[in-house]
Protein backbone atom coordinates (compact mmCIF):
# COMPACT_ATOMS: atom_id res chain seq x y z
CA UNK A 1 0.00 0.00 0.00
CA UNK A 2 0.92 3.66 -0.25
CA UNK A 3 3.53 4.94 2.14
CA UNK A 4 2.79 8.59 1.36
CA UNK A 5 -0.74 9.70 0.62
CA UNK A 6 -1.52 12.98 -1.13
CA UNK A 7 -4.93 14.57 -1.41
CA UNK A 8 -6.67 15.69 -3.53
CA UNK A 9 -5.45 14.02 -6.72
CA UNK A 10 -6.90 16.82 -8.78
CA UNK A 11 -8.55 20.15 -8.16
CA UNK A 12 -9.99 22.91 -10.30
CA UNK A 13 -10.32 26.33 -8.75
CA UNK A 14 -11.11 29.87 -9.78
CA UNK A 15 -8.46 32.57 -10.01
CA UNK A 16 -7.98 34.33 -6.72
CA UNK A 17 -9.00 31.45 -4.53
CA UNK A 18 -6.73 29.33 -2.34
CA UNK A 19 -6.18 25.61 -2.55
CA UNK A 20 -4.82 23.31 0.13
CA UNK A 21 -3.00 20.08 -0.69
CA UNK A 22 -2.34 17.51 2.02
CA UNK A 23 0.53 15.05 2.22
CA UNK A 24 0.50 12.30 4.82
CA UNK A 25 3.27 9.89 5.72
CA UNK A 26 1.46 6.66 6.54
CA UNK A 27 4.30 4.35 7.40
CA UNK A 28 6.82 6.40 9.36
CA UNK A 29 7.23 9.69 11.13
CA UNK A 30 8.56 12.25 8.72
CA UNK A 31 10.27 15.20 10.32
CA UNK A 32 11.03 16.44 6.84
CA UNK A 33 8.88 16.31 3.75
CA UNK A 34 9.45 17.78 0.31
CA UNK A 35 7.21 19.57 -2.15
CA UNK A 36 7.89 19.45 -5.87
CA UNK A 37 6.29 21.04 -8.87
CA UNK A 38 6.26 19.43 -12.29
CA UNK A 39 5.28 20.98 -15.61
CA UNK A 40 4.20 18.75 -18.52
CA UNK A 41 7.00 16.61 -19.91
CA UNK A 42 9.49 18.12 -17.49
CA UNK A 43 11.31 16.96 -14.42
CA UNK A 44 10.49 17.61 -10.79
CA UNK A 45 11.57 20.94 -9.40
CA UNK A 46 11.97 21.17 -5.64
CA UNK A 47 9.87 24.00 -4.25
CA UNK A 48 10.45 23.71 -0.55
CA UNK A 49 11.47 21.49 2.31
CA UNK A 50 8.83 21.15 4.99
CA UNK A 51 10.18 20.84 8.54
CA UNK A 52 8.03 19.58 11.37
CA UNK A 53 7.60 22.23 14.03
CA UNK A 54 9.56 24.92 12.23
CA UNK A 55 9.48 27.07 9.13
CA UNK A 56 9.78 25.56 5.70
CA UNK A 57 12.88 26.12 3.63
CA UNK A 58 12.05 27.49 0.20
CA UNK A 59 14.10 27.14 -2.94
CA UNK A 60 15.26 30.24 -4.73
CA UNK A 61 12.52 31.83 -6.77
CA UNK A 62 9.66 30.21 -4.87
CA UNK A 63 7.38 32.75 -3.18
CA UNK A 64 6.86 31.70 0.40
CA UNK A 65 3.83 33.95 0.80
CA UNK A 66 2.18 32.33 -2.18
CA UNK A 67 3.00 28.73 -1.36
CA UNK A 68 2.30 28.34 2.33
CA UNK A 69 3.65 25.18 3.92
CA UNK A 70 2.61 23.88 7.29
CA UNK A 71 4.10 20.79 8.91
CA UNK A 72 2.20 20.63 12.16
CA UNK A 73 2.70 16.96 12.90
CA UNK A 74 5.16 14.22 12.11
CA UNK A 75 2.81 12.70 9.58
CA UNK A 76 1.18 15.66 7.85
CA UNK A 77 2.44 18.49 5.70
CA UNK A 78 0.17 20.84 3.79
CA UNK A 79 0.83 23.11 0.85
CA UNK A 80 -1.59 25.99 0.33
CA UNK A 81 -1.51 27.83 -2.97
CA UNK A 82 -2.85 31.25 -2.10
CA UNK A 83 -4.59 33.59 -4.51
CA UNK A 84 -4.09 31.09 -7.28
CA UNK A 85 -3.59 32.25 -10.87
CA UNK A 86 -3.66 30.26 -14.11
CA UNK A 87 0.14 30.18 -14.17
CA UNK A 88 0.04 28.21 -10.92
CA UNK A 89 -1.64 25.37 -12.79
CA UNK A 90 0.74 22.45 -12.50
CA UNK A 91 1.32 19.02 -11.00
CA UNK A 92 2.39 19.17 -7.36
CA UNK A 93 4.03 16.17 -5.69
CA UNK A 94 5.15 15.62 -2.13
CA UNK A 95 7.64 13.11 -0.81
CA UNK A 96 9.14 11.86 2.42
CA UNK A 97 12.29 9.96 3.29
CA UNK A 98 13.30 8.14 6.42
CA UNK A 99 16.03 9.71 8.54
CA UNK A 100 18.78 7.25 7.66
CA UNK A 101 21.16 7.89 4.80
CA UNK A 102 20.95 5.91 1.60
CA UNK A 103 17.21 5.50 1.74
CA UNK A 104 14.66 5.86 -0.98
CA UNK A 105 12.06 8.60 -1.16
CA UNK A 106 8.36 7.82 -1.12
CA UNK A 107 6.10 9.99 -3.21
CA UNK A 108 2.49 10.94 -3.01
CA UNK A 109 0.22 10.36 -5.97
CA UNK A 110 0.48 14.00 -6.99
CA UNK A 111 -2.14 16.74 -7.30
CA UNK A 112 -3.14 18.19 -10.64
CA UNK A 113 -4.08 21.82 -10.01
CA UNK A 114 -5.97 23.71 -12.69
CA UNK A 115 -6.73 27.37 -12.09
CA UNK A 116 -9.40 28.82 -14.34
CA UNK B 1 17.41 23.11 -9.43
CA UNK B 2 18.04 20.14 -11.65
CA UNK B 3 21.49 18.77 -11.22
CA UNK B 4 21.71 16.30 -14.01
CA UNK B 5 20.87 15.54 -17.53
CA UNK B 6 19.48 12.36 -18.91
CA UNK B 7 19.69 11.00 -22.36
CA UNK B 8 17.98 10.19 -24.47
CA UNK B 9 15.05 12.50 -23.75
CA UNK B 10 12.81 9.99 -25.46
CA UNK B 11 13.28 6.38 -26.43
CA UNK B 12 10.94 4.16 -28.41
CA UNK B 13 11.61 0.41 -28.69
CA UNK B 14 9.84 -2.82 -29.49
CA UNK B 15 8.69 -5.20 -26.80
CA UNK B 16 11.45 -7.64 -25.92
CA UNK B 17 14.27 -5.23 -26.70
CA UNK B 18 16.54 -3.73 -24.09
CA UNK B 19 16.33 -0.07 -23.09
CA UNK B 20 19.29 1.91 -21.85
CA UNK B 21 19.04 5.33 -20.25
CA UNK B 22 21.93 7.48 -19.12
CA UNK B 23 22.22 10.07 -16.40
CA UNK B 24 24.96 12.58 -15.68
CA UNK B 25 25.33 14.68 -12.58
CA UNK B 26 27.58 17.46 -11.40
CA UNK B 27 28.53 17.15 -7.74
CA UNK B 28 29.75 14.39 -5.46
CA UNK B 29 26.97 12.13 -4.22
CA UNK B 30 26.08 9.72 -1.45
CA UNK B 31 23.89 7.67 -3.72
CA UNK B 32 22.03 7.74 -6.98
CA UNK B 33 18.48 6.50 -7.38
CA UNK B 34 16.24 5.71 -10.30
CA UNK B 35 12.51 6.34 -10.28
CA UNK B 36 9.68 5.60 -12.63
CA UNK B 37 6.67 7.82 -13.25
CA UNK B 38 3.57 6.81 -15.13
CA UNK B 39 1.78 9.70 -16.76
CA UNK B 40 0.00 11.91 -14.23
CA UNK B 41 1.11 9.88 -11.26
CA UNK B 42 3.65 10.03 -8.47
CA UNK B 43 7.11 8.51 -8.65
CA UNK B 44 7.95 4.94 -7.76
CA UNK B 45 11.40 4.00 -6.53
CA UNK B 46 13.19 1.42 -8.67
CA UNK B 47 16.72 1.04 -7.39
CA UNK B 48 19.37 2.79 -5.30
CA UNK B 49 23.09 2.53 -5.87
CA UNK B 50 25.56 3.87 -3.34
CA UNK B 51 28.59 5.91 -4.29
CA UNK B 52 30.94 3.02 -3.45
CA UNK B 53 29.04 0.59 -5.66
CA UNK B 54 29.61 0.17 -9.37
CA UNK B 55 26.77 -2.08 -10.45
CA UNK B 56 23.50 -3.28 -9.05
CA UNK B 57 20.76 -5.58 -10.29
CA UNK B 58 17.09 -5.88 -9.46
CA UNK B 59 15.00 -8.20 -11.58
CA UNK B 60 15.15 -6.91 -15.16
CA UNK B 61 16.92 -3.75 -14.06
CA UNK B 62 20.64 -3.19 -14.10
CA UNK B 63 22.20 0.04 -12.89
CA UNK B 64 25.80 1.12 -13.22
CA UNK B 65 27.55 4.02 -11.57
CA UNK B 66 30.80 5.65 -12.62
CA UNK B 67 31.69 8.29 -10.06
CA UNK B 68 34.82 9.32 -11.96
CA UNK B 69 32.63 10.30 -14.90
CA UNK B 70 29.71 11.35 -12.71
CA UNK B 71 27.37 9.19 -14.71
CA UNK B 72 24.96 6.32 -14.32
CA UNK B 73 23.00 4.10 -16.64
CA UNK B 74 19.77 2.17 -16.25
CA UNK B 75 19.26 -0.91 -18.39
CA UNK B 76 15.86 -2.54 -18.64
CA UNK B 77 16.11 -5.95 -20.26
CA UNK B 78 13.39 -7.75 -22.17
CA UNK B 79 11.15 -4.71 -22.12
CA UNK B 80 7.38 -4.95 -21.90
CA UNK B 81 4.65 -2.56 -22.97
CA UNK B 82 3.95 -1.99 -19.27
CA UNK B 83 7.45 -0.49 -18.91
CA UNK B 84 6.23 2.55 -20.84
CA UNK B 85 6.79 5.49 -18.49
CA UNK B 86 9.15 8.33 -17.68
CA UNK B 87 12.33 7.39 -15.87
CA UNK B 88 14.26 9.79 -13.67
CA UNK B 89 17.59 9.58 -11.94
CA UNK B 90 17.98 11.41 -8.65
CA UNK B 91 21.00 12.11 -6.52
CA UNK B 92 21.44 12.58 -2.80
CA UNK B 93 24.44 14.62 -1.70
CA UNK B 94 26.08 15.49 1.59
CA UNK B 95 23.79 16.02 4.53
CA UNK B 96 20.95 17.27 2.37
CA UNK B 97 17.96 14.98 2.46
CA UNK B 98 16.25 16.26 -0.63
CA UNK B 99 16.84 14.55 -3.94
CA UNK B 100 17.89 16.36 -7.08
CA UNK B 101 16.30 14.98 -10.21
CA UNK B 102 17.60 14.58 -13.71
CA UNK B 103 15.67 15.71 -16.75
CA UNK B 104 14.09 12.33 -17.37
CA UNK B 105 13.73 9.87 -20.24
CA UNK B 106 10.35 9.08 -21.74
CA UNK B 107 10.36 5.39 -22.65
CA UNK B 108 7.77 3.97 -25.00
CA UNK B 109 7.67 0.21 -25.48
CA UNK B 110 5.63 -0.79 -28.49
CA UNK B 111 3.74 -4.10 -28.33
PDB file of C-alpha atoms in Angstrom:
ATOM      1  CA  UNK A   1       0.000   0.000   0.000  1.00  0.00           C
ATOM      2  CA  UNK A   2       0.919   3.655  -0.255  1.00  0.00           C
ATOM      3  CA  UNK A   3       3.532   4.938   2.137  1.00  0.00           C
ATOM      4  CA  UNK A   4       2.790   8.586   1.363  1.00  0.00           C
ATOM      5  CA  UNK A   5      -0.741   9.701   0.623  1.00  0.00           C
ATOM      6  CA  UNK A   6      -1.518  12.981  -1.128  1.00  0.00           C
ATOM      7  CA  UNK A   7      -4.930  14.569  -1.408  1.00  0.00           C
ATOM      8  CA  UNK A   8      -6.670  15.688  -3.527  1.00  0.00           C
ATOM      9  CA  UNK A   9      -5.451  14.017  -6.716  1.00  0.00           C
ATOM     10  CA  UNK A  10      -6.898  16.818  -8.779  1.00  0.00           C
ATOM     11  CA  UNK A  11      -8.552  20.152  -8.157  1.00  0.00           C
ATOM     12  CA  UNK A  12      -9.992  22.914 -10.296  1.00  0.00           C
ATOM     13  CA  UNK A  13     -10.322  26.326  -8.747  1.00  0.00           C
ATOM     14  CA  UNK A  14     -11.110  29.870  -9.777  1.00  0.00           C
ATOM     15  CA  UNK A  15      -8.463  32.568 -10.008  1.00  0.00           C
ATOM     16  CA  UNK A  16      -7.982  34.328  -6.722  1.00  0.00           C
ATOM     17  CA  UNK A  17      -8.998  31.452  -4.525  1.00  0.00           C
ATOM     18  CA  UNK A  18      -6.726  29.334  -2.339  1.00  0.00           C
ATOM     19  CA  UNK A  19      -6.178  25.608  -2.549  1.00  0.00           C
ATOM     20  CA  UNK A  20      -4.817  23.307   0.131  1.00  0.00           C
ATOM     21  CA  UNK A  21      -3.002  20.077  -0.687  1.00  0.00           C
ATOM     22  CA  UNK A  22      -2.338  17.511   2.019  1.00  0.00           C
ATOM     23  CA  UNK A  23       0.528  15.054   2.219  1.00  0.00           C
ATOM     24  CA  UNK A  24       0.495  12.303   4.816  1.00  0.00           C
ATOM     25  CA  UNK A  25       3.267   9.894   5.718  1.00  0.00           C
ATOM     26  CA  UNK A  26       1.456   6.657   6.536  1.00  0.00           C
ATOM     27  CA  UNK A  27       4.300   4.347   7.397  1.00  0.00           C
ATOM     28  CA  UNK A  28       6.820   6.402   9.357  1.00  0.00           C
ATOM     29  CA  UNK A  29       7.226   9.693  11.129  1.00  0.00           C
ATOM     30  CA  UNK A  30       8.563  12.246   8.720  1.00  0.00           C
ATOM     31  CA  UNK A  31      10.274  15.198  10.322  1.00  0.00           C
ATOM     32  CA  UNK A  32      11.035  16.438   6.843  1.00  0.00           C
ATOM     33  CA  UNK A  33       8.885  16.314   3.745  1.00  0.00           C
ATOM     34  CA  UNK A  34       9.453  17.780   0.311  1.00  0.00           C
ATOM     35  CA  UNK A  35       7.209  19.568  -2.145  1.00  0.00           C
ATOM     36  CA  UNK A  36       7.886  19.445  -5.868  1.00  0.00           C
ATOM     37  CA  UNK A  37       6.292  21.041  -8.870  1.00  0.00           C
ATOM     38  CA  UNK A  38       6.257  19.425 -12.293  1.00  0.00           C
ATOM     39  CA  UNK A  39       5.282  20.975 -15.610  1.00  0.00           C
ATOM     40  CA  UNK A  40       4.202  18.753 -18.519  1.00  0.00           C
ATOM     41  CA  UNK A  41       6.999  16.611 -19.913  1.00  0.00           C
ATOM     42  CA  UNK A  42       9.495  18.124 -17.489  1.00  0.00           C
ATOM     43  CA  UNK A  43      11.315  16.956 -14.421  1.00  0.00           C
ATOM     44  CA  UNK A  44      10.493  17.607 -10.792  1.00  0.00           C
ATOM     45  CA  UNK A  45      11.572  20.941  -9.398  1.00  0.00           C
ATOM     46  CA  UNK A  46      11.967  21.170  -5.641  1.00  0.00           C
ATOM     47  CA  UNK A  47       9.867  24.000  -4.253  1.00  0.00           C
ATOM     48  CA  UNK A  48      10.448  23.708  -0.548  1.00  0.00           C
ATOM     49  CA  UNK A  49      11.468  21.489   2.307  1.00  0.00           C
ATOM     50  CA  UNK A  50       8.835  21.153   4.990  1.00  0.00           C
ATOM     51  CA  UNK A  51      10.180  20.840   8.535  1.00  0.00           C
ATOM     52  CA  UNK A  52       8.031  19.580  11.374  1.00  0.00           C
ATOM     53  CA  UNK A  53       7.595  22.232  14.025  1.00  0.00           C
ATOM     54  CA  UNK A  54       9.558  24.916  12.228  1.00  0.00           C
ATOM     55  CA  UNK A  55       9.479  27.071   9.132  1.00  0.00           C
ATOM     56  CA  UNK A  56       9.781  25.565   5.704  1.00  0.00           C
ATOM     57  CA  UNK A  57      12.882  26.123   3.631  1.00  0.00           C
ATOM     58  CA  UNK A  58      12.049  27.493   0.203  1.00  0.00           C
ATOM     59  CA  UNK A  59      14.095  27.139  -2.944  1.00  0.00           C
ATOM     60  CA  UNK A  60      15.265  30.235  -4.735  1.00  0.00           C
ATOM     61  CA  UNK A  61      12.519  31.832  -6.767  1.00  0.00           C
ATOM     62  CA  UNK A  62       9.657  30.210  -4.869  1.00  0.00           C
ATOM     63  CA  UNK A  63       7.377  32.753  -3.180  1.00  0.00           C
ATOM     64  CA  UNK A  64       6.862  31.699   0.405  1.00  0.00           C
ATOM     65  CA  UNK A  65       3.828  33.946   0.804  1.00  0.00           C
ATOM     66  CA  UNK A  66       2.176  32.327  -2.181  1.00  0.00           C
ATOM     67  CA  UNK A  67       3.000  28.731  -1.359  1.00  0.00           C
ATOM     68  CA  UNK A  68       2.300  28.335   2.335  1.00  0.00           C
ATOM     69  CA  UNK A  69       3.654  25.182   3.916  1.00  0.00           C
ATOM     70  CA  UNK A  70       2.606  23.876   7.292  1.00  0.00           C
ATOM     71  CA  UNK A  71       4.099  20.792   8.914  1.00  0.00           C
ATOM     72  CA  UNK A  72       2.196  20.629  12.164  1.00  0.00           C
ATOM     73  CA  UNK A  73       2.701  16.962  12.895  1.00  0.00           C
ATOM     74  CA  UNK A  74       5.160  14.220  12.112  1.00  0.00           C
ATOM     75  CA  UNK A  75       2.805  12.704   9.581  1.00  0.00           C
ATOM     76  CA  UNK A  76       1.181  15.660   7.853  1.00  0.00           C
ATOM     77  CA  UNK A  77       2.437  18.490   5.696  1.00  0.00           C
ATOM     78  CA  UNK A  78       0.166  20.842   3.795  1.00  0.00           C
ATOM     79  CA  UNK A  79       0.825  23.113   0.846  1.00  0.00           C
ATOM     80  CA  UNK A  80      -1.593  25.987   0.330  1.00  0.00           C
ATOM     81  CA  UNK A  81      -1.507  27.828  -2.968  1.00  0.00           C
ATOM     82  CA  UNK A  82      -2.853  31.252  -2.097  1.00  0.00           C
ATOM     83  CA  UNK A  83      -4.593  33.592  -4.509  1.00  0.00           C
ATOM     84  CA  UNK A  84      -4.094  31.092  -7.284  1.00  0.00           C
ATOM     85  CA  UNK A  85      -3.594  32.250 -10.867  1.00  0.00           C
ATOM     86  CA  UNK A  86      -3.660  30.263 -14.109  1.00  0.00           C
ATOM     87  CA  UNK A  87       0.141  30.181 -14.175  1.00  0.00           C
ATOM     88  CA  UNK A  88       0.039  28.206 -10.918  1.00  0.00           C
ATOM     89  CA  UNK A  89      -1.643  25.374 -12.791  1.00  0.00           C
ATOM     90  CA  UNK A  90       0.739  22.447 -12.503  1.00  0.00           C
ATOM     91  CA  UNK A  91       1.315  19.015 -11.000  1.00  0.00           C
ATOM     92  CA  UNK A  92       2.387  19.169  -7.357  1.00  0.00           C
ATOM     93  CA  UNK A  93       4.026  16.171  -5.689  1.00  0.00           C
ATOM     94  CA  UNK A  94       5.148  15.615  -2.129  1.00  0.00           C
ATOM     95  CA  UNK A  95       7.644  13.113  -0.814  1.00  0.00           C
ATOM     96  CA  UNK A  96       9.136  11.855   2.418  1.00  0.00           C
ATOM     97  CA  UNK A  97      12.286   9.960   3.289  1.00  0.00           C
ATOM     98  CA  UNK A  98      13.299   8.141   6.422  1.00  0.00           C
ATOM     99  CA  UNK A  99      16.029   9.710   8.544  1.00  0.00           C
ATOM    100  CA  UNK A 100      18.784   7.249   7.662  1.00  0.00           C
ATOM    101  CA  UNK A 101      21.163   7.890   4.805  1.00  0.00           C
ATOM    102  CA  UNK A 102      20.945   5.913   1.597  1.00  0.00           C
ATOM    103  CA  UNK A 103      17.212   5.501   1.743  1.00  0.00           C
ATOM    104  CA  UNK A 104      14.659   5.865  -0.982  1.00  0.00           C
ATOM    105  CA  UNK A 105      12.055   8.600  -1.161  1.00  0.00           C
ATOM    106  CA  UNK A 106       8.360   7.817  -1.118  1.00  0.00           C
ATOM    107  CA  UNK A 107       6.097   9.989  -3.215  1.00  0.00           C
ATOM    108  CA  UNK A 108       2.486  10.940  -3.009  1.00  0.00           C
ATOM    109  CA  UNK A 109       0.219  10.362  -5.971  1.00  0.00           C
ATOM    110  CA  UNK A 110       0.483  13.998  -6.988  1.00  0.00           C
ATOM    111  CA  UNK A 111      -2.137  16.737  -7.301  1.00  0.00           C
ATOM    112  CA  UNK A 112      -3.143  18.191 -10.641  1.00  0.00           C
ATOM    113  CA  UNK A 113      -4.084  21.823 -10.014  1.00  0.00           C
ATOM    114  CA  UNK A 114      -5.967  23.714 -12.687  1.00  0.00           C
ATOM    115  CA  UNK A 115      -6.734  27.367 -12.093  1.00  0.00           C
ATOM    116  CA  UNK A 116      -9.404  28.823 -14.344  1.00  0.00           C
TER     117      UNK A 116
ATOM    118  CA  UNK B   1      17.413  23.108  -9.435  1.00  0.00           C
ATOM    119  CA  UNK B   2      18.039  20.138 -11.649  1.00  0.00           C
ATOM    120  CA  UNK B   3      21.489  18.773 -11.219  1.00  0.00           C
ATOM    121  CA  UNK B   4      21.713  16.302 -14.009  1.00  0.00           C
ATOM    122  CA  UNK B   5      20.874  15.540 -17.531  1.00  0.00           C
ATOM    123  CA  UNK B   6      19.475  12.364 -18.907  1.00  0.00           C
ATOM    124  CA  UNK B   7      19.690  11.002 -22.361  1.00  0.00           C
ATOM    125  CA  UNK B   8      17.984  10.194 -24.471  1.00  0.00           C
ATOM    126  CA  UNK B   9      15.051  12.501 -23.747  1.00  0.00           C
ATOM    127  CA  UNK B  10      12.808   9.991 -25.458  1.00  0.00           C
ATOM    128  CA  UNK B  11      13.277   6.375 -26.426  1.00  0.00           C
ATOM    129  CA  UNK B  12      10.943   4.156 -28.406  1.00  0.00           C
ATOM    130  CA  UNK B  13      11.614   0.414 -28.686  1.00  0.00           C
ATOM    131  CA  UNK B  14       9.839  -2.821 -29.490  1.00  0.00           C
ATOM    132  CA  UNK B  15       8.691  -5.203 -26.796  1.00  0.00           C
ATOM    133  CA  UNK B  16      11.451  -7.644 -25.919  1.00  0.00           C
ATOM    134  CA  UNK B  17      14.270  -5.234 -26.695  1.00  0.00           C
ATOM    135  CA  UNK B  18      16.544  -3.730 -24.091  1.00  0.00           C
ATOM    136  CA  UNK B  19      16.331  -0.071 -23.089  1.00  0.00           C
ATOM    137  CA  UNK B  20      19.294   1.912 -21.854  1.00  0.00           C
ATOM    138  CA  UNK B  21      19.036   5.327 -20.254  1.00  0.00           C
ATOM    139  CA  UNK B  22      21.926   7.480 -19.124  1.00  0.00           C
ATOM    140  CA  UNK B  23      22.217  10.067 -16.400  1.00  0.00           C
ATOM    141  CA  UNK B  24      24.955  12.576 -15.685  1.00  0.00           C
ATOM    142  CA  UNK B  25      25.335  14.681 -12.575  1.00  0.00           C
ATOM    143  CA  UNK B  26      27.580  17.456 -11.398  1.00  0.00           C
ATOM    144  CA  UNK B  27      28.531  17.153  -7.742  1.00  0.00           C
ATOM    145  CA  UNK B  28      29.750  14.388  -5.458  1.00  0.00           C
ATOM    146  CA  UNK B  29      26.975  12.134  -4.222  1.00  0.00           C
ATOM    147  CA  UNK B  30      26.078   9.722  -1.454  1.00  0.00           C
ATOM    148  CA  UNK B  31      23.885   7.668  -3.717  1.00  0.00           C
ATOM    149  CA  UNK B  32      22.026   7.745  -6.975  1.00  0.00           C
ATOM    150  CA  UNK B  33      18.482   6.504  -7.383  1.00  0.00           C
ATOM    151  CA  UNK B  34      16.236   5.711 -10.302  1.00  0.00           C
ATOM    152  CA  UNK B  35      12.512   6.343 -10.276  1.00  0.00           C
ATOM    153  CA  UNK B  36       9.683   5.599 -12.633  1.00  0.00           C
ATOM    154  CA  UNK B  37       6.669   7.821 -13.250  1.00  0.00           C
ATOM    155  CA  UNK B  38       3.574   6.813 -15.129  1.00  0.00           C
ATOM    156  CA  UNK B  39       1.780   9.704 -16.758  1.00  0.00           C
ATOM    157  CA  UNK B  40       0.002  11.914 -14.233  1.00  0.00           C
ATOM    158  CA  UNK B  41       1.113   9.877 -11.261  1.00  0.00           C
ATOM    159  CA  UNK B  42       3.653  10.025  -8.467  1.00  0.00           C
ATOM    160  CA  UNK B  43       7.109   8.507  -8.649  1.00  0.00           C
ATOM    161  CA  UNK B  44       7.953   4.941  -7.763  1.00  0.00           C
ATOM    162  CA  UNK B  45      11.398   4.004  -6.528  1.00  0.00           C
ATOM    163  CA  UNK B  46      13.190   1.420  -8.671  1.00  0.00           C
ATOM    164  CA  UNK B  47      16.717   1.037  -7.390  1.00  0.00           C
ATOM    165  CA  UNK B  48      19.366   2.795  -5.300  1.00  0.00           C
ATOM    166  CA  UNK B  49      23.092   2.528  -5.868  1.00  0.00           C
ATOM    167  CA  UNK B  50      25.564   3.869  -3.338  1.00  0.00           C
ATOM    168  CA  UNK B  51      28.590   5.907  -4.286  1.00  0.00           C
ATOM    169  CA  UNK B  52      30.940   3.025  -3.446  1.00  0.00           C
ATOM    170  CA  UNK B  53      29.036   0.586  -5.658  1.00  0.00           C
ATOM    171  CA  UNK B  54      29.610   0.170  -9.374  1.00  0.00           C
ATOM    172  CA  UNK B  55      26.766  -2.078 -10.448  1.00  0.00           C
ATOM    173  CA  UNK B  56      23.496  -3.281  -9.055  1.00  0.00           C
ATOM    174  CA  UNK B  57      20.756  -5.580 -10.291  1.00  0.00           C
ATOM    175  CA  UNK B  58      17.093  -5.876  -9.463  1.00  0.00           C
ATOM    176  CA  UNK B  59      14.996  -8.202 -11.578  1.00  0.00           C
ATOM    177  CA  UNK B  60      15.149  -6.913 -15.159  1.00  0.00           C
ATOM    178  CA  UNK B  61      16.920  -3.747 -14.057  1.00  0.00           C
ATOM    179  CA  UNK B  62      20.644  -3.191 -14.103  1.00  0.00           C
ATOM    180  CA  UNK B  63      22.197   0.036 -12.886  1.00  0.00           C
ATOM    181  CA  UNK B  64      25.800   1.119 -13.222  1.00  0.00           C
ATOM    182  CA  UNK B  65      27.548   4.021 -11.567  1.00  0.00           C
ATOM    183  CA  UNK B  66      30.801   5.645 -12.616  1.00  0.00           C
ATOM    184  CA  UNK B  67      31.685   8.290 -10.055  1.00  0.00           C
ATOM    185  CA  UNK B  68      34.819   9.320 -11.964  1.00  0.00           C
ATOM    186  CA  UNK B  69      32.630  10.301 -14.904  1.00  0.00           C
ATOM    187  CA  UNK B  70      29.709  11.351 -12.714  1.00  0.00           C
ATOM    188  CA  UNK B  71      27.373   9.189 -14.713  1.00  0.00           C
ATOM    189  CA  UNK B  72      24.957   6.316 -14.315  1.00  0.00           C
ATOM    190  CA  UNK B  73      23.000   4.098 -16.640  1.00  0.00           C
ATOM    191  CA  UNK B  74      19.772   2.166 -16.247  1.00  0.00           C
ATOM    192  CA  UNK B  75      19.265  -0.912 -18.388  1.00  0.00           C
ATOM    193  CA  UNK B  76      15.864  -2.544 -18.645  1.00  0.00           C
ATOM    194  CA  UNK B  77      16.112  -5.950 -20.259  1.00  0.00           C
ATOM    195  CA  UNK B  78      13.386  -7.755 -22.169  1.00  0.00           C
ATOM    196  CA  UNK B  79      11.150  -4.714 -22.116  1.00  0.00           C
ATOM    197  CA  UNK B  80       7.375  -4.951 -21.899  1.00  0.00           C
ATOM    198  CA  UNK B  81       4.646  -2.561 -22.967  1.00  0.00           C
ATOM    199  CA  UNK B  82       3.951  -1.992 -19.271  1.00  0.00           C
ATOM    200  CA  UNK B  83       7.447  -0.493 -18.914  1.00  0.00           C
ATOM    201  CA  UNK B  84       6.233   2.549 -20.841  1.00  0.00           C
ATOM    202  CA  UNK B  85       6.792   5.486 -18.486  1.00  0.00           C
ATOM    203  CA  UNK B  86       9.154   8.328 -17.676  1.00  0.00           C
ATOM    204  CA  UNK B  87      12.329   7.387 -15.867  1.00  0.00           C
ATOM    205  CA  UNK B  88      14.260   9.793 -13.665  1.00  0.00           C
ATOM    206  CA  UNK B  89      17.589   9.577 -11.944  1.00  0.00           C
ATOM    207  CA  UNK B  90      17.979  11.407  -8.652  1.00  0.00           C
ATOM    208  CA  UNK B  91      20.998  12.114  -6.517  1.00  0.00           C
ATOM    209  CA  UNK B  92      21.444  12.576  -2.798  1.00  0.00           C
ATOM    210  CA  UNK B  93      24.437  14.623  -1.703  1.00  0.00           C
ATOM    211  CA  UNK B  94      26.084  15.489   1.593  1.00  0.00           C
ATOM    212  CA  UNK B  95      23.791  16.023   4.526  1.00  0.00           C
ATOM    213  CA  UNK B  96      20.947  17.273   2.373  1.00  0.00           C
ATOM    214  CA  UNK B  97      17.957  14.981   2.463  1.00  0.00           C
ATOM    215  CA  UNK B  98      16.254  16.264  -0.632  1.00  0.00           C
ATOM    216  CA  UNK B  99      16.838  14.553  -3.936  1.00  0.00           C
ATOM    217  CA  UNK B 100      17.889  16.364  -7.080  1.00  0.00           C
ATOM    218  CA  UNK B 101      16.304  14.984 -10.213  1.00  0.00           C
ATOM    219  CA  UNK B 102      17.595  14.580 -13.713  1.00  0.00           C
ATOM    220  CA  UNK B 103      15.667  15.714 -16.746  1.00  0.00           C
ATOM    221  CA  UNK B 104      14.087  12.328 -17.373  1.00  0.00           C
ATOM    222  CA  UNK B 105      13.726   9.870 -20.241  1.00  0.00           C
ATOM    223  CA  UNK B 106      10.346   9.076 -21.741  1.00  0.00           C
ATOM    224  CA  UNK B 107      10.360   5.394 -22.652  1.00  0.00           C
ATOM    225  CA  UNK B 108       7.767   3.967 -24.999  1.00  0.00           C
ATOM    226  CA  UNK B 109       7.669   0.208 -25.482  1.00  0.00           C
ATOM    227  CA  UNK B 110       5.631  -0.794 -28.490  1.00  0.00           C
ATOM    228  CA  UNK B 111       3.738  -4.096 -28.332  1.00  0.00           C
TER     229      UNK B 111
END
